[in-house]
Amino acid sequence: DVKVTQSSRYLVKRTGEKVFLECVQDMDHENMFWYRQDPGLGLRLIYFSYDVKMKEKGDIPEGYSVSREKKERFSLILESASTNQTSMYLCASSLIRLAEETQYFGPGTRLLVL
Amino acid sequence: QQPVQSPQAVILREGEDAVINCSSSKALYSVHWYRQKHGEAPVFLMILLKGGEQKGHEKISASFNEKKQQSSLYLTASQLSYSGTYFCGTEEETSGSRLTFGEGTQLTVNP
C-alpha cells in the first residue's frame, strides 16, 4: 500500500513564526503536491513538484514556499505565518501519469496560527 | 478552473440512492473521485479516463461524458459507511499531471 506521512497532525504557531510542514512518501512517486483545505472551498493546490529540486506554483502559492531535496520528501514552508493561513494542509503523491494510478493523500496537518 | 459539484449536500436514509455530479468548463483527460470522512485523508474511489476506461471501487459506479466534460458518481443502496464528503478531481488535457478539485458534496446516510 502507498503510504504518505506528514510530520504533524496538529500544530499551533504564532503570527510571524516560520513554519515547516514535512511530507514523506514511500512509493517512489515522481509527483508530490501540497493542498490546503478550507470549509466550502474544497482542496486548493499550493505547490507541486515533478522531480527533485523542481517546483511549480499551484493556484494559491502566495505566502508559501516549498523544498524538494530528495524524491521521497516534500516540504511546505510558511515564511512568516499569518492567521489567514490557519487551515488543514494535505500532502499527496502520484506517479508521473495520473491516468495510471491516482494520487494518494497523507493524513493532513491541522495548523492553527494565533 | 475549479469544477462545479452538485448537489452541495444530500441526506439519505440507508438503502436509498444518490447521484453526485461534477462539471468542468475545460477539456478533461480524466476525472478522479474521492471520499473523505471527517478528520481523515481523502480516499480514492474511482478514475474515469477519456476513452471510457474506468478503474476503482467495485461497489460504486460512475460515468464520464467527454462531450459535456461532466462526470457523475452513482451511490446505490447506500450504507451508513457511505457518509462523508465526496470530491471530484479533474485532470485537464493541457494541465499535466495535476488535479483540480471541486468544493465537495456532503453526503449523510441515516439509519
Coordinates of C-alpha atoms in Angstrom, one line a residue, chain A residues 55-94:
Chain A
K55 CA 8.7 23.1 -8.2
E56 CA 5.7 24.6 -9.8
K57 CA 3.2 27.1 -8.4
G58 CA -0.3 25.9 -7.9
D59 CA -3.4 28.1 -7.6
I60 CA -2.6 29.8 -4.2
P61 CA 1.2 30.0 -3.8
E62 CA 1.3 33.4 -2.1
G63 CA 2.8 33.2 1.4
Y64 CA 4.3 29.7 0.9
S65 CA 7.4 28.2 -0.5
V66 CA 8.5 24.5 -0.9
S67 CA 11.6 22.4 -1.0
R68 CA 12.2 19.0 -2.5
E69 CA 15.8 17.9 -1.9
K70 CA 15.0 14.2 -2.0
K71 CA 12.5 12.3 -4.2
E72 CA 10.5 11.0 -1.2
R73 CA 10.3 14.2 0.8
F74 CA 8.4 17.4 0.0
S75 CA 8.4 20.3 2.5
L76 CA 6.0 23.2 2.7
I77 CA 7.3 26.4 4.3
L78 CA 5.3 29.3 5.7
E79 CA 8.0 32.0 5.8
S80 CA 6.0 34.3 8.2
A81 CA 2.8 32.6 9.4
S82 CA -0.4 34.7 9.4
T83 CA -3.8 34.0 10.9
N84 CA -5.3 33.5 7.4
Q85 CA -3.1 30.5 6.9
T86 CA -4.9 28.7 9.6
S87 CA -6.2 25.6 7.7
M88 CA -5.9 21.9 7.1
Y89 CA -2.8 21.1 4.9
L90 CA -2.8 17.9 2.9
C91 CA 0.2 16.4 1.1
A92 CA -0.3 14.0 -1.8
S93 CA 1.9 12.0 -4.2
S94 CA 1.4 10.2 -7.5

